[in-house]
XYZ file of C-alpha atoms in Angstrom:
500
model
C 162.872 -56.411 -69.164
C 163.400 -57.925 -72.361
C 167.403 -58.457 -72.215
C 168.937 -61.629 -72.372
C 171.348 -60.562 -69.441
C 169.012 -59.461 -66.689
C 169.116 -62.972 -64.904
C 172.756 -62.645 -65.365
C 172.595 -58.819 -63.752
C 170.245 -60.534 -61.180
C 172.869 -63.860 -60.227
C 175.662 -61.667 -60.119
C 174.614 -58.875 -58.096
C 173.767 -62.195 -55.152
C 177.156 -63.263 -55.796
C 178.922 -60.390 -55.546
C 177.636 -59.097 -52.783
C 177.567 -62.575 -50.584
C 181.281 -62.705 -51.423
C 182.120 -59.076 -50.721
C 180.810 -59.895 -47.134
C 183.717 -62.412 -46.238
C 186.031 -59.888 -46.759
C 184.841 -56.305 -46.031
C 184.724 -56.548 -42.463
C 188.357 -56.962 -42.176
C 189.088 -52.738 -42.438
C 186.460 -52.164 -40.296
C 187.460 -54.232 -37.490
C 189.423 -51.609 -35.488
C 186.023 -49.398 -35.353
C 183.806 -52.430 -34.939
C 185.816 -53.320 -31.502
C 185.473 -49.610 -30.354
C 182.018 -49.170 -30.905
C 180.838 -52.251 -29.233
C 183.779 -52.523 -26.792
C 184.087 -55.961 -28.461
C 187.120 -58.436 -27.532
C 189.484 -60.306 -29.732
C 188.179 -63.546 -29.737
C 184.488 -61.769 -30.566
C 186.132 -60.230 -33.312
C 187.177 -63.521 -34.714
C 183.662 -64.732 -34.143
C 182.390 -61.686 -36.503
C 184.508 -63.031 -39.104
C 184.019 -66.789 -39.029
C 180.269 -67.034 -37.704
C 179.494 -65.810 -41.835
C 182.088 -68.224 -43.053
C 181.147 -71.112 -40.999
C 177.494 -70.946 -41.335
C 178.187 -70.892 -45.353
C 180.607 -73.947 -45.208
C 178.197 -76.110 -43.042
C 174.931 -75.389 -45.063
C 176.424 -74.928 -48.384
C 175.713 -78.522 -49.755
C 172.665 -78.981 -47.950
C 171.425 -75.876 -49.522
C 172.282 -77.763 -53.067
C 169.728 -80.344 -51.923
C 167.029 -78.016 -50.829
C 167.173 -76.432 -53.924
C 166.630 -79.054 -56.092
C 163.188 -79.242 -53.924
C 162.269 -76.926 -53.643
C 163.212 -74.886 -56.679
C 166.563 -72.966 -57.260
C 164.890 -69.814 -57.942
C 162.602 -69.724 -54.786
C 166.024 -70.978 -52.845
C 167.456 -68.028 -54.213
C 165.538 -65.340 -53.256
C 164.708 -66.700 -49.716
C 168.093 -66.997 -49.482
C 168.374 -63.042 -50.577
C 165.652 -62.242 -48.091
C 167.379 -64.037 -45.586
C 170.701 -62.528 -46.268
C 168.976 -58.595 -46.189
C 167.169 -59.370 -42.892
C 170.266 -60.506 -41.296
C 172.431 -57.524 -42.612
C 169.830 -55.217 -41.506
C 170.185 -56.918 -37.706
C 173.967 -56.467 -38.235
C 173.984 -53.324 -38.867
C 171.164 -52.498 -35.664
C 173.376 -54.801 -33.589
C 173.604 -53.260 -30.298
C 176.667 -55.613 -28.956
C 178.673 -57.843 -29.927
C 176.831 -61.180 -29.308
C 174.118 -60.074 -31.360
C 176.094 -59.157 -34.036
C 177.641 -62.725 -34.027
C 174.360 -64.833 -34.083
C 173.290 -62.101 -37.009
C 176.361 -63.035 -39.251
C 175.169 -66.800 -38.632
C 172.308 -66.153 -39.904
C 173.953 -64.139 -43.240
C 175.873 -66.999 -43.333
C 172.525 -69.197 -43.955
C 171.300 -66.789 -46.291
C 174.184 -66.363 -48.467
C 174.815 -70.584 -48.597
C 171.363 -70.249 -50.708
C 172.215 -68.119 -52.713
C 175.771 -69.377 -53.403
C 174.226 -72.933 -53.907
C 171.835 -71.921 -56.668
C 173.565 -69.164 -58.473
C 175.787 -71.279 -60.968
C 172.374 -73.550 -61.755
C 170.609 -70.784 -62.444
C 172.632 -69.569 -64.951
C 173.513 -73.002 -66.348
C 169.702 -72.893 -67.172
C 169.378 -69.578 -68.363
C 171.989 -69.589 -71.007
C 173.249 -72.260 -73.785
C 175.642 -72.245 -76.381
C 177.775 -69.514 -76.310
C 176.233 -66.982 -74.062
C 176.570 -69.299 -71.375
C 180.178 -69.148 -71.440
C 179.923 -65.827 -71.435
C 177.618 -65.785 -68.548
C 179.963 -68.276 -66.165
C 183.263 -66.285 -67.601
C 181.541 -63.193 -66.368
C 180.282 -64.662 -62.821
C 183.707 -66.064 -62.345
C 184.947 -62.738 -62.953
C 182.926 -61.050 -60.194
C 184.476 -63.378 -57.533
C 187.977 -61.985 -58.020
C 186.432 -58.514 -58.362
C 184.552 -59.431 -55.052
C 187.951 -60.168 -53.072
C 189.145 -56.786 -54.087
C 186.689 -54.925 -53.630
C 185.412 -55.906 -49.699
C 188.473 -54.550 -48.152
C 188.378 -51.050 -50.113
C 184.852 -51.186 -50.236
C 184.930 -51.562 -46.129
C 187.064 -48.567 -45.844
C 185.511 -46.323 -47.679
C 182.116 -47.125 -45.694
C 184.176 -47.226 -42.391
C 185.923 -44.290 -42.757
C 183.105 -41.681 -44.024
C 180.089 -43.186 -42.791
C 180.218 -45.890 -40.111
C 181.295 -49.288 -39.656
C 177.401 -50.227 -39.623
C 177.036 -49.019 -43.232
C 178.972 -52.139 -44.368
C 175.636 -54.094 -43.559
C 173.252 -51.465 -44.409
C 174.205 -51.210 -47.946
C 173.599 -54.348 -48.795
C 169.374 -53.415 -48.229
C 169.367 -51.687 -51.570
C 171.712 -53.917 -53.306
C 169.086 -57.397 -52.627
C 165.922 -55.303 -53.346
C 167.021 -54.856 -56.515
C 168.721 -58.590 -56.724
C 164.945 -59.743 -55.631
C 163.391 -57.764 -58.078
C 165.102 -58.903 -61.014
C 164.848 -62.598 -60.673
C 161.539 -62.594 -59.713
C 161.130 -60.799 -62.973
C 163.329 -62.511 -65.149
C 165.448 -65.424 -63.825
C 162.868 -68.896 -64.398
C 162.131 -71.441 -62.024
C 164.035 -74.536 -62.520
C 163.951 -77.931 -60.322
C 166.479 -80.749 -59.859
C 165.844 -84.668 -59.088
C 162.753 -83.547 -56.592
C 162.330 -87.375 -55.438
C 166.053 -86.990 -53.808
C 166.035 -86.503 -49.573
C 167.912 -84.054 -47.762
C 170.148 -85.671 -45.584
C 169.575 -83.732 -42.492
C 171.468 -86.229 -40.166
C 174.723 -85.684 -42.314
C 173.866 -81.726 -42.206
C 173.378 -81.599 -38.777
C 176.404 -83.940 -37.866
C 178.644 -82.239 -40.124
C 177.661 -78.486 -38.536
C 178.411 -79.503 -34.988
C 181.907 -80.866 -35.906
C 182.735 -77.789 -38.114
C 181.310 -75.730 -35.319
C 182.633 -77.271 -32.059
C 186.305 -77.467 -33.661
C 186.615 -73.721 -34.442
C 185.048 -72.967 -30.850
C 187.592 -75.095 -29.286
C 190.328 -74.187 -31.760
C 189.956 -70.307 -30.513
C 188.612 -71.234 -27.168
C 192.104 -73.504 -26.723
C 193.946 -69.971 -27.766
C 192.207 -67.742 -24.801
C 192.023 -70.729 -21.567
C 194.343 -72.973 -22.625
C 194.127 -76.493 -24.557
C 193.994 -78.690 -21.551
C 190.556 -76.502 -20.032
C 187.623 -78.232 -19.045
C 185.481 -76.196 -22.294
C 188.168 -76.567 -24.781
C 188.450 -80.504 -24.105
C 184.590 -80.472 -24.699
C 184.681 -78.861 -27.682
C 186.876 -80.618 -29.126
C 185.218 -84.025 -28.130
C 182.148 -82.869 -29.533
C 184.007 -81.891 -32.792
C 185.289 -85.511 -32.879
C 181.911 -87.387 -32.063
C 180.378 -85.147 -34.857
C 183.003 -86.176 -37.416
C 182.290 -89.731 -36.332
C 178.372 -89.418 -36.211
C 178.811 -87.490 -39.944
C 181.030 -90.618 -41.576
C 178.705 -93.226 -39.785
C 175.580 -91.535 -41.208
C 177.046 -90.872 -44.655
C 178.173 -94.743 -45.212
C 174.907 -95.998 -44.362
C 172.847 -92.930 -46.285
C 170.888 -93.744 -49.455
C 171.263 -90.152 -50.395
C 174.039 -88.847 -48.769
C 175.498 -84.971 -48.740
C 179.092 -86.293 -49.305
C 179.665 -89.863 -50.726
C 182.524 -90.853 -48.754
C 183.764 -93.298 -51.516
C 184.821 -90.050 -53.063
C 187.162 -89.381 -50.428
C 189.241 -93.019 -51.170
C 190.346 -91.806 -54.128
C 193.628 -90.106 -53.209
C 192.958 -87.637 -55.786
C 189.902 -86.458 -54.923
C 191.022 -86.247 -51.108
C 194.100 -84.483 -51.644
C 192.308 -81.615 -54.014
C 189.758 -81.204 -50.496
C 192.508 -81.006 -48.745
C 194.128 -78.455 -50.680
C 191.307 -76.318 -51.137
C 191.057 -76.017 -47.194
C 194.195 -75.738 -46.600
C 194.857 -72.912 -50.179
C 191.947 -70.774 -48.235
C 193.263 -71.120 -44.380
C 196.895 -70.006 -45.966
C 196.116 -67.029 -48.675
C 193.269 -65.161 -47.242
C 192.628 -65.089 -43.235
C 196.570 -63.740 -42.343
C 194.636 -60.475 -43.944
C 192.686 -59.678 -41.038
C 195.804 -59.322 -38.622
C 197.394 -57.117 -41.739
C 194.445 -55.189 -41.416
C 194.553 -54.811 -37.937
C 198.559 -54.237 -37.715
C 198.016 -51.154 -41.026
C 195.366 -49.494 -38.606
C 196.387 -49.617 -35.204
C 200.137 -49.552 -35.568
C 200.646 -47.918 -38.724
C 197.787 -45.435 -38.161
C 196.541 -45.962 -41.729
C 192.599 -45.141 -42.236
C 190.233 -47.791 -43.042
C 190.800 -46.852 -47.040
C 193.942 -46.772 -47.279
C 193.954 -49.780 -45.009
C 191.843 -51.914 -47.394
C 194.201 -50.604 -50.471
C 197.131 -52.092 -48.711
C 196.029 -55.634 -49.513
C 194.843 -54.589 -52.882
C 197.994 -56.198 -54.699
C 197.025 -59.652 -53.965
C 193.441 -59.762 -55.070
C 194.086 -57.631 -57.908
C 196.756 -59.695 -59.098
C 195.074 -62.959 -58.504
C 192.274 -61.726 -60.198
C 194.050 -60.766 -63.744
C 196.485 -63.937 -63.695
C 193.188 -65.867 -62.853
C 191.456 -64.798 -65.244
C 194.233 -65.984 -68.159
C 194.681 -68.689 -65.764
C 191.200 -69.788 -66.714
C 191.089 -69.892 -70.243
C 194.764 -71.018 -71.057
C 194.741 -73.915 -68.208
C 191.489 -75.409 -68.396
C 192.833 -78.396 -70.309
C 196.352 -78.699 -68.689
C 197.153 -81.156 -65.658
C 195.926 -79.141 -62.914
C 198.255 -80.619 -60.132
C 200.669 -78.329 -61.841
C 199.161 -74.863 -61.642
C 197.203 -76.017 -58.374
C 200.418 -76.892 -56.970
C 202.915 -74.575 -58.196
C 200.092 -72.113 -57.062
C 200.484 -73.148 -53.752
C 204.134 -73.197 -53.523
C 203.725 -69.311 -54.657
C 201.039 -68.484 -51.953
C 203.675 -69.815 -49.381
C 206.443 -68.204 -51.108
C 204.424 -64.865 -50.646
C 203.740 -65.453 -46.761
C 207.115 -66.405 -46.359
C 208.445 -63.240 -47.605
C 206.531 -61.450 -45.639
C 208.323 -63.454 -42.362
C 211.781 -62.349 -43.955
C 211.189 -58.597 -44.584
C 208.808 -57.497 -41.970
C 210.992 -55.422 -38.758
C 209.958 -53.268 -36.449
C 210.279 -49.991 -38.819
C 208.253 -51.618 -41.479
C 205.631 -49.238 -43.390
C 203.249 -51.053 -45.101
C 204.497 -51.264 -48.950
C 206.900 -54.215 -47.198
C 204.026 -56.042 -47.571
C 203.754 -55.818 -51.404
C 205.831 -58.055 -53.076
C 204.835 -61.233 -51.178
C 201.140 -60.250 -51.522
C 201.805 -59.965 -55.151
C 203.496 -63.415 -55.013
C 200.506 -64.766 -52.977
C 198.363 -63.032 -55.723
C 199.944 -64.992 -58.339
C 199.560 -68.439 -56.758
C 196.252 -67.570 -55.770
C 195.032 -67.024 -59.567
C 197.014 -70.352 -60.703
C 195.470 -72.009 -58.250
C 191.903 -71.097 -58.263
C 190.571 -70.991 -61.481
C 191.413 -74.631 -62.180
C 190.600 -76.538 -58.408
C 186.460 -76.906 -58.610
C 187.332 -78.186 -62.395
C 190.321 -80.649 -60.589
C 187.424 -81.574 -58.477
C 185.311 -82.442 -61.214
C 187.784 -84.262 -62.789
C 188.872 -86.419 -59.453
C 184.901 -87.943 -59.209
C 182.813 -89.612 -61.511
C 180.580 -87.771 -63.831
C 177.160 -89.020 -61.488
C 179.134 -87.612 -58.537
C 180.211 -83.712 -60.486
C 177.560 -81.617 -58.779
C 178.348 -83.526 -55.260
C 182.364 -83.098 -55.869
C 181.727 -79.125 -56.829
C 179.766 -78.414 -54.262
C 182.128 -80.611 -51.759
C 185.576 -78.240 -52.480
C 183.543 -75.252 -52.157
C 182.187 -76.315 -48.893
C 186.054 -77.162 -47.956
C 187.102 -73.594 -49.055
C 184.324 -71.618 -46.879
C 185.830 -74.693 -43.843
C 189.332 -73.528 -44.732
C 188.975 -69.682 -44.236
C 187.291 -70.335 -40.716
C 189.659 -72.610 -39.440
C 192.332 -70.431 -40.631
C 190.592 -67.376 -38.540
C 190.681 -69.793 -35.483
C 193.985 -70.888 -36.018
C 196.105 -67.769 -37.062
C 193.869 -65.417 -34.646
C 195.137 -68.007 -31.364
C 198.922 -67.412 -33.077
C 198.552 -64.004 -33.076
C 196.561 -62.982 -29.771
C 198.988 -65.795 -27.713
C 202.207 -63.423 -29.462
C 200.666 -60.085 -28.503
C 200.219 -61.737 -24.813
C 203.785 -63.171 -24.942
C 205.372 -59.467 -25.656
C 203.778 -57.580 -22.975
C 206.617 -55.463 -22.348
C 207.920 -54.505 -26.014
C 205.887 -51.781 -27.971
C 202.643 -52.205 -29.670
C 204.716 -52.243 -32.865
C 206.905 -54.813 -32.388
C 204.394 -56.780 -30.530
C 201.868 -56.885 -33.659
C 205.034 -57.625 -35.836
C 206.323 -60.568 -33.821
C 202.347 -61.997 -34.073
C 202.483 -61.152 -38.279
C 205.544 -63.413 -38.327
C 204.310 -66.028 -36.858
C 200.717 -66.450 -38.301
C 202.651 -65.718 -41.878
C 205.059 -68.310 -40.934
C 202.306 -70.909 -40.056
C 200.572 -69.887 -43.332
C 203.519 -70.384 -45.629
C 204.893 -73.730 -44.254
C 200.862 -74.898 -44.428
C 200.998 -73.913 -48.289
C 203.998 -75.098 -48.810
C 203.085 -78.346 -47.565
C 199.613 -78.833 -49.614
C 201.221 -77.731 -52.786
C 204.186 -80.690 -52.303
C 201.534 -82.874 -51.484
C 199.357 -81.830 -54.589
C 202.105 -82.423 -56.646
C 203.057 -85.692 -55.215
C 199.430 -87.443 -55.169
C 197.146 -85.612 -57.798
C 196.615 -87.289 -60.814
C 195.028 -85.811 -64.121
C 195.010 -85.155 -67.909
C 193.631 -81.941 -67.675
C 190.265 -80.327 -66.303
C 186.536 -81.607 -66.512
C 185.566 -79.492 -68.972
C 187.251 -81.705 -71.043
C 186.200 -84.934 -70.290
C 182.867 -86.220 -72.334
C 180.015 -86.213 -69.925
C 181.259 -83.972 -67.224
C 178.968 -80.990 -65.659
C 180.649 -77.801 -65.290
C 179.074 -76.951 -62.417
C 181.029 -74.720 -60.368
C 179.533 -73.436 -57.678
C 176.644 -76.106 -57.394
C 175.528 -77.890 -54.175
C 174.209 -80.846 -56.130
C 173.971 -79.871 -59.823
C 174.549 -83.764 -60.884
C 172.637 -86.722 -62.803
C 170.087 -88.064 -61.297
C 171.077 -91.117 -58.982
C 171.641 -91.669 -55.168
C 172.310 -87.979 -54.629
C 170.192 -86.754 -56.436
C 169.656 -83.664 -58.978
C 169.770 -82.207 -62.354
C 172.761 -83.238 -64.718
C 174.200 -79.768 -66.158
C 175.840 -79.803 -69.640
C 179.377 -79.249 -70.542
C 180.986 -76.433 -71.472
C 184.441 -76.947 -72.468
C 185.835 -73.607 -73.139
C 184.006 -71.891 -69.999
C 186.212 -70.552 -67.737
C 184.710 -72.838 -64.824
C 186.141 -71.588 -61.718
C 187.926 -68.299 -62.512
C 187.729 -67.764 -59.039
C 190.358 -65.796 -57.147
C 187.994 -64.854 -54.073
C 188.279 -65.140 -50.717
C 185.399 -66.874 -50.109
């Protein structure tokens, strides 16, 4: 085991893999709700359960890690992740399946935490842009993958096998960094603030609940008022908490600068418009169109594929440019692509309709992406890098699982409103709307990026920034606590053009 790249082979296959898991239950859906007899809103749950566990625990995971050590983190965090697939794939209903994903959720925050740390400490000079060019690289290759990947497993094996295979896949992940990736600690006097994590989970959680719970009983019943309350009380709880904190997950004096709160904004509201409309595509390609689970997943192929080659350029010829102008001219294309979707889809549509405004999607997404951790970066103060990158990641995960909530009550109130037109024009009259929502959203954030964000170009850039992408809390040592990463200015630092 004497290469220099096995802890690379070893971070990468975690990534991957936790990333491939947002998206490749989308083509097996369909079989998912036949086998366990499962309703809409449980299907929704499937999805955002993994999502919303990673959001909520992401940054808390940062702080663990320094701790506890971002190797251990990582392979708990693998262990974690396999056990949970393994229940996933045994799940005999649907509510088990649910609480399983939860708990995937938890593993793969751990693992997404302390991948980008570990490889900031494995590699210098130039292998380490090598190392965080190729990482990025496997996040855009992760978004196109999990949807083909899905069918494939779907269709000749079993909707199960898309948590199964990922037993193999962290055995060998576990393997190699126990063998080669080396233990490295952050600031281990810093506190996690568990008040803050636990404040901030209940509001992410009891909003999507009453979000989708609002869509099936209505907004004004007894549950979905509760919900809601208990969203708002934990939002309140979480900013009293973090003000008064000595070490707090998310220094709220970040979120006065308007530049810094518009970017979190717009990387909740980038993920709730590009990537969760997908599912009902998925969905409307299988059950309508009578397309198999392959050929389903290759459908939405031209957006990730695209996103991932422009982000990849994106990356290395934008990492010094003002990045309110890709990020928001990226957005205006992601809502350009969902609005042409509204504008061409009828009742006789076959599913290349789709292409062209999932190719325009594809090319905001890869302007966008690649430069909106580094925006981040740039928005905060050098002490603050690791708690601003691990901040718009956590706000990403947030956006796709609100945007499940959200677009799922759009589209399950239109099939209810069109009881007595066809399944086809039923499932097109709920596409238009959710891409309708979805474009006027992106619209929207991209006029506002370009309005309020501020810049000279991205943190790389900027004397005494980490490039940290990816990082809970991978920052100087100070009130929040960690390990200060060094710069590297040429790395692509978030050549991301994921779903996740």
């Amino acid at each position: 085991m004497r290469s220099k790249w096995w802890p690379l082979v070893a971070i990468t296959l975690g990534n991957f893999m936790l990333l491939v898991d947002v998206t490749i239950v989308n083509t097996a859906l369909p079989r998912m709700a036949d086998g366990l007899h499962a309703s809409f809103s449980s299907l929704q749950w499937v999805m955002d359960a993994y999502a919303l566990a990673l959001a909520a625990l992401l940054m808390v995971a940062g702080s663990a890690a320094d701790l506890l050590g971002r190797r251990r983190l990582y392979v708990i965090g693998l262990v974690i992740f396999a056990v949970a697939s393994l229940a996933c794939g045994l799940a005999p209903d649907e509510g088990t399946l649910i609480v399983a994903r939860v708990v995937q959720g938890a593993g793969a925050a751990a693992m997404f935490a302390t991948n980008t740390p570990l490889l900031m400490a494995a590699y210098q000079g130039r292998d380490r842009g090598v190392a965080l060019g190729i990482w990025g690289g496997t996040n855009g290759a992760a978004a196109a993958a999990g949807p083909v990947l899905g069918g494939l497993l779907t269709q000749y094996l079993d909707w199960r096998a898309i948590f199964l295979v990922n037993l193999p896949i962290t055995a060998v992940a576990v393997w190699l960094t126990v063998r080669t990736v080396k233990e490295s600690h952050g600031n281990r006097s810093a506190r996690i603030d568990w008040p803050g994590a636990v404040s901030f989970t209940v509001c992410a959680g009891a909003l999507t609940y009453g979000l989708m719970r609002g869509g099936d009983a209505g907004w004004t019943e007894t549950g979905t008022l509760v919900s809601l309350a208990a969203a708002l009380l934990g939002l309140v709880v979480f900013i009293v908490v973090e003000r008064r904190a000595r070490q707090p997950l998310l220094d709220l004096a970040l979120m006065r600068r308007p530049s810094f709160a518009v970017l979190m904004t717009a990387a909740l509201l980038l993920q709730a418009a590009a990537f969760p409309y997908l599912t009902y595509v998925g969905l409307w390609t299988q059950n309508v169109l009578g397309l198999s689970p392959v050929q389903a997943g290759l459908a939405i192929v031209p957006l990730a594929a695209t996103s991932l080659v422009v982000g990849v350029v994106a990356g290395r010829l934008l990492h010094r440019a003002a990045p309110q102008y890709p990020l928001g001219l990226g957005l205006l294309l992601v809502g350009a692509g969902a609005l042409l979707h509204v504008a061409l889809l009828n009742d006789g549509s076959s599913w290349a309709t789709l292409v062209l405004g999932l190719v325009v999607s594809g090319l905001g997404v890869g302007l966008a992406m690649p430069v909106l951790v580094s925006a981040a970066l740039g928005a905060a103060p050098p002490q603050r890098a690791g708690m601003a990158s691990g901040a718009v990641n956590t706000f990403r995960q947030l956006g796709y699982a609100l945007g499940i909530a959200v677009l799922g009550t759009l589209f399950a109130r239109a099939l209810e409103e069109t009881p007595r037109l066809s399944v086809r024009v039923a499932y097109v009259h709920g596409l238009e709307r959710v891409t309708l929502v979805a474009g006027v959203v992106a619209l929207a954030a991209g006029l506002l990026v370009l309005a309020v964000v501020r810049g000279s170009g991205a943190a790389g850039s900027r004397p005494g920034t980490p490039a940290a992408a990816g990082s809970g809390r991978a920052e100087s040592a100070g009130p929040a606590g960690g390990a200060k990463a060094p710069v590297v200015a040429d790395a692509p630092v978030a050549a991301d053009a994921s779903g996740a």
